[in-house]
Amino acid sequence: MHILFLISAAAAPAPVPVPAAEPSDAIVVTAARLPVAGEEAPASVTVFDAAEIEALGEPFALDYVRLSPGASVSVSGAEGSQAQIRIRGAEANQTLLFVDGIAFNDVASDNQARFETFAADGLERIEVIRGPQSALWGSEALGGVIALGTPDPLAGRRGSGLVELGSRDSGRAAAAFALGGPQGGVAGTAAWSRSDGIDIFGGGAGDFDGYESRSLSLKGVLRPLPDVELGVVGRAIRHDNDYDGTDENFLRADTLDASEAETYAGRVWAQAGLGEDAPWSVKAEAQHLDNQNRNFDGAAHVNDSFGRRTRFGVQAVRRFATGAARHALIAAVEREDEDFATRDRLFGGGSDVDHSRGRTALVGEWRAEWSPRVTTDMAVRRDDFNRFEDETTIRAAATVEVAEGLSLFAAYGEGIAQPGFAELFGFAPNTGFVGNAELTPERSKGYEAGLRWRGRSFSAELAAFSNDLTDEIVYEQLTPFPAPTYRYVNSDGKSRRRGIEASVEWRPAAGLSVAANYSFLDAREPDLGAGVPPRETRRPRHSANLFATWTADRLSLAGSASYIGRRRDVDFDTFEEVRLDDYVLVGARAAYALTPQLELYGRIENGLGADYQDVFGYNTPGRSVYAGLRVRLGR
């Protein structure tokens, strides 16, 4: 369901009252291989648009994902620290991230997406698609897909910028622009933020663990002919953060650990056949991602890890009609190659490794609109891996409008997540973890069904889902304490993820929008003989979000409240189970337009001063306040 509220970082016009009209038809780019209308999406979807992103003014993309149903966010300390997102109970490396169409999961971090490095400034769109999507997008799309998008170069001339200061000597600056028209254009974004941070481990007795993050993106689109498009996009990220790691006995400690992460990515594409009614459409693209992570202990450079991914793809679409029915047949082929390397900077390169792998995929999708009320979508994918057995995944979905504004939807989907390089080949020597080259991809099968209501000023969605994970990659202990070693293996059991998600959006008056959602999740590990399978770690059983925006003349107000229920976690010093308490995060933003181009604003994070942990043993910031100026040019 398209959830509405906010107002965007990426060059929006000055605040104006928003009419209480029928919700706009959101187009979802990643719910199928072709963009589809939100009410016809063959999956549960949340979309944050440009207007929505600006109103709350949060600094990171993960702050908006947290507000969507079914998403659990875990941050290992203050902002800028390692952040993990779990969708519908899936693991952190089972969510696929796209940024402007580039697959951004970090090869050097066991395929996890480094969500702590993605600024919200400069984004015009955030899509969260829940449920297994591997039949469309391949490995890592087991729990769902998150897609981030920057300004459209073809949408006119506009620009924006902001500067902000706040608690813990925080600073933030950003700029975005778009210069173009129907035949072509260019758009760019730049974002910078930093903070002194907090003492993550010591509770104030040790050193502060801060961060600094910088990102740049540039996108160009050219349409030399009405039905032909050429495009290029590039992104660079540099993210430095301090953190508290482990001592020589591998126990959590107040350390001087730090990391420097650099990511460079680019994508080019060419497409013929642009209109949604074009009988034929062909698109070819190439993309490359390069990650480098440098790790330090104080002034000592400890080690580096490198990951690279290159992907080529071609997709063809054939649209036709049979009577009143409209069809789209999509066929795609993809080739992907990945490289992973580590370099030991302290002990003469004894732990250096170099590995690579590749896959070729064939994808087919058939989307049919049988009538204005009935839509079906079926997809199948075959992945040919050179390191594992080949995998076939499928998806089938249907949407039926049973009455004006009321729709039923149902879907079955399968997902896979291939092992990370460290799981296959182990970490550096003497870390206690050894690799297992016999690992196979994790597999998931899932169902969901629900209701969507869409009215003039009120919309709602209710969905129930059930996902089963098999061949889950876990670790088994090979040698006992005091010098334990562990090896990754595929579990023989089945992890169950069941849940319900409910969302509503209400726009009772001009300029006022209120939205809320609730999620119930029962995520269970395999039954190991105890009778009742234990709950998965860091997944709240209950979570809820409430947020609203109001704009009138020069004044804009926005606020949010997120409830995160109790969760199970593990104390990795003792490997004993612990419980994390529930908490409520409250945020607010108030802005006043001094002129049509210049806005003064203030915002607050964790307004109730909640004392909470997302990861056991890692403290999080208390109440934080910020003030800034935003400028807008053009429309």
Short mmCIF file of C-alpha atoms in Angstrom, two decimals, residues 1-9 12 24 26 46-58 64 67 123-127 505 507 513 515 547-549 558 589:
data_model
loop_
_atom_site.label_atom_id
_atom_site.label_comp_id
_atom_site.label_asym_id
_atom_site.label_seq_id
_atom_site.Cartn_x
_atom_site.Cartn_y
_atom_site.Cartn_z
CA MET A 1 0.00 0.00 0.00
CA HIS A 2 1.20 3.46 -0.81
CA ILE A 3 1.75 5.19 2.51
CA LEU A 4 1.62 8.96 2.30
CA PHE A 5 3.13 11.70 4.43
CA LEU A 6 6.59 13.53 4.28
CA ILE A 7 8.09 16.09 1.62
CA SER A 8 11.52 15.38 -0.14
CA ALA A 9 15.16 16.07 0.04
CA ALA A 12 10.86 19.79 -4.04
CA SER A 24 -2.30 9.47 -6.27
CA ALA A 26 1.80 5.23 -7.06
CA THR A 46 5.29 0.57 0.86
CA VAL A 47 6.40 3.63 -1.11
CA PHE A 48 7.86 6.84 0.33
CA ASP A 49 7.91 9.57 -2.32
CA ALA A 50 9.81 12.84 -2.61
CA ALA A 51 7.21 14.81 -0.66
CA GLU A 52 7.14 12.22 2.10
CA ILE A 53 10.90 12.04 2.60
CA GLU A 54 11.36 15.75 3.25
CA ALA A 55 8.61 16.29 5.81
CA LEU A 56 10.20 14.12 8.51
CA GLY A 57 13.70 15.11 7.40
CA GLU A 58 15.44 11.98 8.70
CA TYR A 64 12.08 5.51 6.59
CA LEU A 67 8.42 3.17 9.44
CA LEU A 123 16.54 10.52 -2.52
CA GLU A 124 13.25 11.01 -4.32
CA ARG A 125 11.86 7.56 -3.72
CA ILE A 126 12.09 4.60 -1.35
CA GLU A 127 10.30 1.35 -2.16
CA GLU A 505 -3.74 6.21 5.67
CA ARG A 507 -6.25 12.51 4.74
CA SER A 513 -2.08 13.27 6.37
CA ALA A 515 -0.75 7.04 8.59
CA PHE A 547 3.19 9.32 11.68
CA ALA A 548 1.56 12.44 10.33
CA THR A 549 2.25 15.66 8.47
CA ALA A 558 5.56 16.31 11.03
CA ARG A 589 10.02 18.23 12.74
#
